[in-house]
XYZ file of C-alpha atoms in Angstrom:
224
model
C 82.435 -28.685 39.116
C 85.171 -28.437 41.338
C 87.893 -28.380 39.047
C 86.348 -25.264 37.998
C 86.423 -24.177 41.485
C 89.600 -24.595 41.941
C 90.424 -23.029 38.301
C 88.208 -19.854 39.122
C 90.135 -19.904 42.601
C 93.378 -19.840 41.045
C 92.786 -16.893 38.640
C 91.159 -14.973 41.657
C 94.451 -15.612 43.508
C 96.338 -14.757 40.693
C 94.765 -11.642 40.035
C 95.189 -10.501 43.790
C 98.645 -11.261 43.050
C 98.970 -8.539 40.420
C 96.952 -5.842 42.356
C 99.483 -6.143 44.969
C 102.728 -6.263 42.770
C 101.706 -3.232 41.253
C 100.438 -1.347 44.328
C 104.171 -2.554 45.911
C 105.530 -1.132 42.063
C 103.311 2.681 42.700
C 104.834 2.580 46.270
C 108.442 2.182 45.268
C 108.140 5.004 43.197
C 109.880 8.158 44.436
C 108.255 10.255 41.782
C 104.261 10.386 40.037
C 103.990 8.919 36.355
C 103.416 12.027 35.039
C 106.763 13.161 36.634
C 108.351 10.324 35.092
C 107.194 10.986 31.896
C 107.861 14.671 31.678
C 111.607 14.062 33.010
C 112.233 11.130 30.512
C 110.861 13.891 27.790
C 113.332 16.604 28.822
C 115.965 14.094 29.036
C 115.906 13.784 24.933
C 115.791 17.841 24.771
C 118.660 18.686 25.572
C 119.449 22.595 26.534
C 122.569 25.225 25.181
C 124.011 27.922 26.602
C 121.767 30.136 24.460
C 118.354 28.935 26.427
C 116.065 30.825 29.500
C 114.755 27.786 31.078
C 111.395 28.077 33.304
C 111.832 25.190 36.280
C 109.054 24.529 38.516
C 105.921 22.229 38.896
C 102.357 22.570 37.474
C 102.200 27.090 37.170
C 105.248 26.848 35.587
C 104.412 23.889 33.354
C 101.278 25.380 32.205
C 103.016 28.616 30.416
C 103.748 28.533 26.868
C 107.339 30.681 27.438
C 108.614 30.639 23.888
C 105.075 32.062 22.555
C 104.867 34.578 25.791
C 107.985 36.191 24.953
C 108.084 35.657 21.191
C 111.816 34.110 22.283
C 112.399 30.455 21.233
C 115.341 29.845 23.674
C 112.869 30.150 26.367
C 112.186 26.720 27.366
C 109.232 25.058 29.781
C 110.540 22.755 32.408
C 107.826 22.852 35.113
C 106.528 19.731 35.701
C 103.219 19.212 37.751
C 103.107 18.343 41.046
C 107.014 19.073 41.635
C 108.305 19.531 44.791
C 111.792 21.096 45.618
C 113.631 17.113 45.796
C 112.130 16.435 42.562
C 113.951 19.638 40.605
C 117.047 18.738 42.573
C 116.642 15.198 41.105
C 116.426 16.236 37.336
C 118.710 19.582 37.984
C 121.557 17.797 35.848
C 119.460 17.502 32.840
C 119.249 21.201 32.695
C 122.621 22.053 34.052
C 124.314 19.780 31.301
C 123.942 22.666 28.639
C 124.913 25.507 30.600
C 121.436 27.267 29.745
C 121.626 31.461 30.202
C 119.805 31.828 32.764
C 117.066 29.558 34.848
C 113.636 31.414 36.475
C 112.671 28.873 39.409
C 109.656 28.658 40.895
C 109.191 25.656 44.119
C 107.328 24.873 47.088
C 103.877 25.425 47.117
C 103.741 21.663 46.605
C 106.027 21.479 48.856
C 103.397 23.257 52.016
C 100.578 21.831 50.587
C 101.884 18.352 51.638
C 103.128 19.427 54.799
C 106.259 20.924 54.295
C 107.982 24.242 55.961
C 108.647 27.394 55.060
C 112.633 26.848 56.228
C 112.935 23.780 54.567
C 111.563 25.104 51.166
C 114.163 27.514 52.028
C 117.048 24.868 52.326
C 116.406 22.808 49.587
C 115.578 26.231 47.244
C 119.168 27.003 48.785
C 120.174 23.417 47.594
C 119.138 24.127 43.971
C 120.519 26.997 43.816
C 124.011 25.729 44.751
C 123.901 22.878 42.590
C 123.444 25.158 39.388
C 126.445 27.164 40.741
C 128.422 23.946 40.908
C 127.213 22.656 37.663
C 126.612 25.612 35.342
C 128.745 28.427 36.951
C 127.746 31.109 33.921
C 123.791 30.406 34.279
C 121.821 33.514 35.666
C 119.603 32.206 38.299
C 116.279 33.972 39.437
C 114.428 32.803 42.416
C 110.702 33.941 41.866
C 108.638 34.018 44.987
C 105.858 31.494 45.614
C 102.402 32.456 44.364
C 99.289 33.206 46.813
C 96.757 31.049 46.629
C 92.821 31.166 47.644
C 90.109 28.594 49.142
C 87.805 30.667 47.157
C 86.949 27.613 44.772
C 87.161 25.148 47.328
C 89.924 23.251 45.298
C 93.183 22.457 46.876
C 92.584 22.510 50.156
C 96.166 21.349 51.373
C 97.470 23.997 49.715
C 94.940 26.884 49.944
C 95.203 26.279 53.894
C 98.935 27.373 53.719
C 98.104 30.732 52.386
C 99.828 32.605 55.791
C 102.737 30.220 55.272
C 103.173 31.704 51.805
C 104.478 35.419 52.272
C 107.251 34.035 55.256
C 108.169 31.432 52.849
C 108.700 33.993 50.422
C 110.450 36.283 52.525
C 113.055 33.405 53.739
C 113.227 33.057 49.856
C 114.486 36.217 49.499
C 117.108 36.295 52.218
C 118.185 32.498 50.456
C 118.519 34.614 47.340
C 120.917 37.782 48.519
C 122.679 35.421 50.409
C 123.682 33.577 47.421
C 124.095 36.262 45.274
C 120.950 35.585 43.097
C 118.303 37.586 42.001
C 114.837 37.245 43.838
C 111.677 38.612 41.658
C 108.522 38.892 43.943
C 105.548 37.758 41.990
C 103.362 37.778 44.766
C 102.570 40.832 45.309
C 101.266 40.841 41.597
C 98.650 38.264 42.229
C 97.648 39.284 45.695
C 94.312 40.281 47.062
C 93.802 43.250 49.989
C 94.001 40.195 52.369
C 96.937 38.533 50.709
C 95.385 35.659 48.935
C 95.499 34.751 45.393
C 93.309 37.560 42.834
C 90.477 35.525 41.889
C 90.679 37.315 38.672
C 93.825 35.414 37.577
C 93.030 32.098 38.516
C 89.881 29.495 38.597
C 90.807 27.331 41.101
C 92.711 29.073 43.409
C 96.279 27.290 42.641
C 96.771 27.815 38.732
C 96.747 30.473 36.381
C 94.577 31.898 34.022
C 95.633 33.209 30.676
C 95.325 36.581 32.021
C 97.663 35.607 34.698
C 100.258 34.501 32.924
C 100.374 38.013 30.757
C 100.630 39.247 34.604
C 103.915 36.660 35.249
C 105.431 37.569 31.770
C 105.395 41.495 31.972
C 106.780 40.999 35.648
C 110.057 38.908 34.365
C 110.650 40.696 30.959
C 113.094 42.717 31.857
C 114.849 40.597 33.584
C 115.421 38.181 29.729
């Protein structure tokens, strides 16, 4: 009897043991699993100077570009969730083939956790220099951050920054002439009369519907 004590004692220990190496493991990671394995995916596709790459977290990530514009060099690298650090930490992956041109969209991740509208603004500025410096042919397109809307009651870190979202945008803009870039506001696309995101083009408030994303394509054609 108490041999098995001790034995059930041990494996209870042990098992404790393994919660908290891999809580300590989920903690030490700088970036979400999903991140992880969306980055480790775009590391093995590489990109050529021929390609129109879409960079940004979960709106851009849930567009299927190359069918949208009937254009296969349009490429999807939005991964959900991003935040501006986590494009400037797989920037070189895209970069490294010199793609045509890059449409970025970042930050509403980066408010809903807390962030501000002048330091989405620096680190948009950040990316923006780094493709310079690393693919000095690349057309680079800042498009402005999306409204969003508590209507669903979904979000609610995010859907609470709505105000935030039109001076972020605006600081976007200056970022953009000041670096020579050009700035493509989305926003006003998707907005309501009291500047929040068109519940006709989205079910939660954040993301798109299908009928949004016709809305995103027709605004950016003409700029492919």
């Amino acid at each position: 009897m108490k041999r098995n004590l001790v034995l059930i004692f041990g494996l209870i220990c042990f098992a404790v043991l393994i919660s908290l190496s891999e809580d300590a493991s989920a903690q030490q990671r700088k970036h979400t699993t999903y991140y992880e394995q969306r980055a480790s995916l775009f590391d093995e596709l590489p990109t050529s100077k021929k390609d129109i790459i879409f960079l940004g977290n979960s709106i851009t990530d849930g567009g299927e570009w190359s069918e949208l514009f009937q254009n296969r060099h349009c490429k999807n690298r939005g991964i959900s969730g991003d935040v501006c650090d986590g494009v400037l930490d797989r920037l070189e992956t895209i970069t490294n083939g010199q793609p045509a041109k890059v449409f970025l969209m970042i930050g509403i991740n980066d408010l809903g956790r807390g962030g501000t509208p002048d330091t989405v603004a620096m680190k948009t500025r950040l990316i923006i220099k780094r493709i310079k410096e690393e693919s000095p042919r690349t057309e680079i397109y800042i498009q402005s951050i999306l409204p969003t809307n508590d209507h669903y009651g979904m979000f609610g870190g995010h859907t609470a920054r709505w105000k935030d979202i039109p001076v972020t945008n605006e600081l976007l803009r200056h970022v953009a002439e000041e670096e020579g870039v050009t700035y493509i506001d989305l926003f006003s696309f998707f907005a309501d009369e009291d500047g929040k995101m068109n519940i006709n083009y989205s079910n939660d408030g954040l993301h798109l519907t299908g009928k949004g994303y016709l809305i995103w394509r027709d605004a950016v054609k003409r700029y492919l």
